[in-house]
Amino acid sequence: MPLTFADAGEENIIKKIGGKPEVKQHLENLGFVVGGTVSIVSSIGGNLIVNVKDSRVAISKEMASKIMV
């Protein structure tokens, strides 16, 4: 399921990252890698603040929908 449907506070394992190669590379640079863990801190208007690799990152709803958990 896309990251946008995950519950806040729940730790999820990234299964797949979709999108164009440049989008995948950008997400990988932020720490979103297949097999890594991600948890949602909060959701505001569909945009998410997530914990990934001991960092908090804000991502848009469109970016979050490309991350499958």
C-alpha positions as a Python dict, from the first residue, in 0.01 Angstrom:
ca = {
    (1, 'M'): (0, 0, 0),
    (2, 'P'): (119, 359, -50),
    (3, 'L'): (276, 537, 247),
    (4, 'T'): (-17, 783, 242),
    (5, 'F'): (-245, 505, 377),
    (6, 'A'): (-16, 402, 667),
    (7, 'D'): (-109, 492, 1026),
    (8, 'A'): (85, 754, 1221),
    (9, 'G'): (334, 613, 1471),
    (10, 'E'): (343, 271, 1306),
    (11, 'E'): (680, 152, 1170),
    (12, 'N'): (663, 34, 808),
    (13, 'I'): (917, -135, 581),
    (14, 'I'): (962, 18, 236),
    (15, 'K'): (880, -247, -28),
    (16, 'K'): (907, -46, -352),
    (17, 'I'): (966, 307, -474),
    (18, 'G'): (790, 410, -794),
    (19, 'G'): (812, 708, -1026),
    (20, 'K'): (1062, 843, -1275),
    (21, 'P'): (1435, 772, -1222),
    (22, 'E'): (1500, 1129, -1098),
    (23, 'V'): (1217, 1098, -843),
    (24, 'K'): (1353, 763, -721),
    (25, 'Q'): (1702, 914, -690),
    (26, 'H'): (1571, 1214, -494),
    (27, 'L'): (1383, 989, -250),
    (28, 'E'): (1691, 766, -215),
    (29, 'N'): (1902, 1073, -133),
    (30, 'L'): (1654, 1158, 144),
    (31, 'G'): (1697, 808, 290),
    (32, 'F'): (1400, 623, 142),
    (33, 'V'): (1553, 291, 32),
    (34, 'V'): (1390, -48, -25),
    (35, 'G'): (1411, -252, 293),
    (36, 'G'): (1447, 59, 511),
    (37, 'T'): (1197, 155, 780),
    (38, 'V'): (977, 463, 780),
    (39, 'S'): (717, 589, 1027),
    (40, 'I'): (472, 877, 995),
    (41, 'V'): (503, 1152, 1257),
    (42, 'S'): (212, 1365, 1134),
    (43, 'S'): (-7, 1435, 834),
    (44, 'I'): (-121, 1786, 738),
    (45, 'G'): (-348, 1817, 437),
    (46, 'G'): (-215, 1490, 296),
    (47, 'N'): (148, 1605, 320),
    (48, 'L'): (353, 1396, 561),
    (49, 'I'): (628, 1440, 816),
    (50, 'V'): (808, 1107, 849),
    (51, 'N'): (1096, 955, 1043),
    (52, 'V'): (1345, 785, 815),
    (53, 'K'): (1703, 688, 912),
    (54, 'D'): (1687, 886, 1241),
    (55, 'S'): (1582, 1205, 1056),
    (56, 'R'): (1252, 1384, 1016),
    (57, 'V'): (1164, 1459, 655),
    (58, 'A'): (862, 1642, 512),
    (59, 'I'): (730, 1501, 183),
    (60, 'S'): (436, 1592, -35),
    (61, 'K'): (131, 1371, -85),
    (62, 'E'): (248, 1297, -444),
    (63, 'M'): (592, 1179, -327),
    (64, 'A'): (441, 973, -43),
    (65, 'S'): (207, 798, -288),
    (66, 'K'): (513, 665, -480),
    (67, 'I'): (653, 492, -168),
    (68, 'M'): (502, 146, -117),
    (69, 'V'): (511, -13, 228),
}
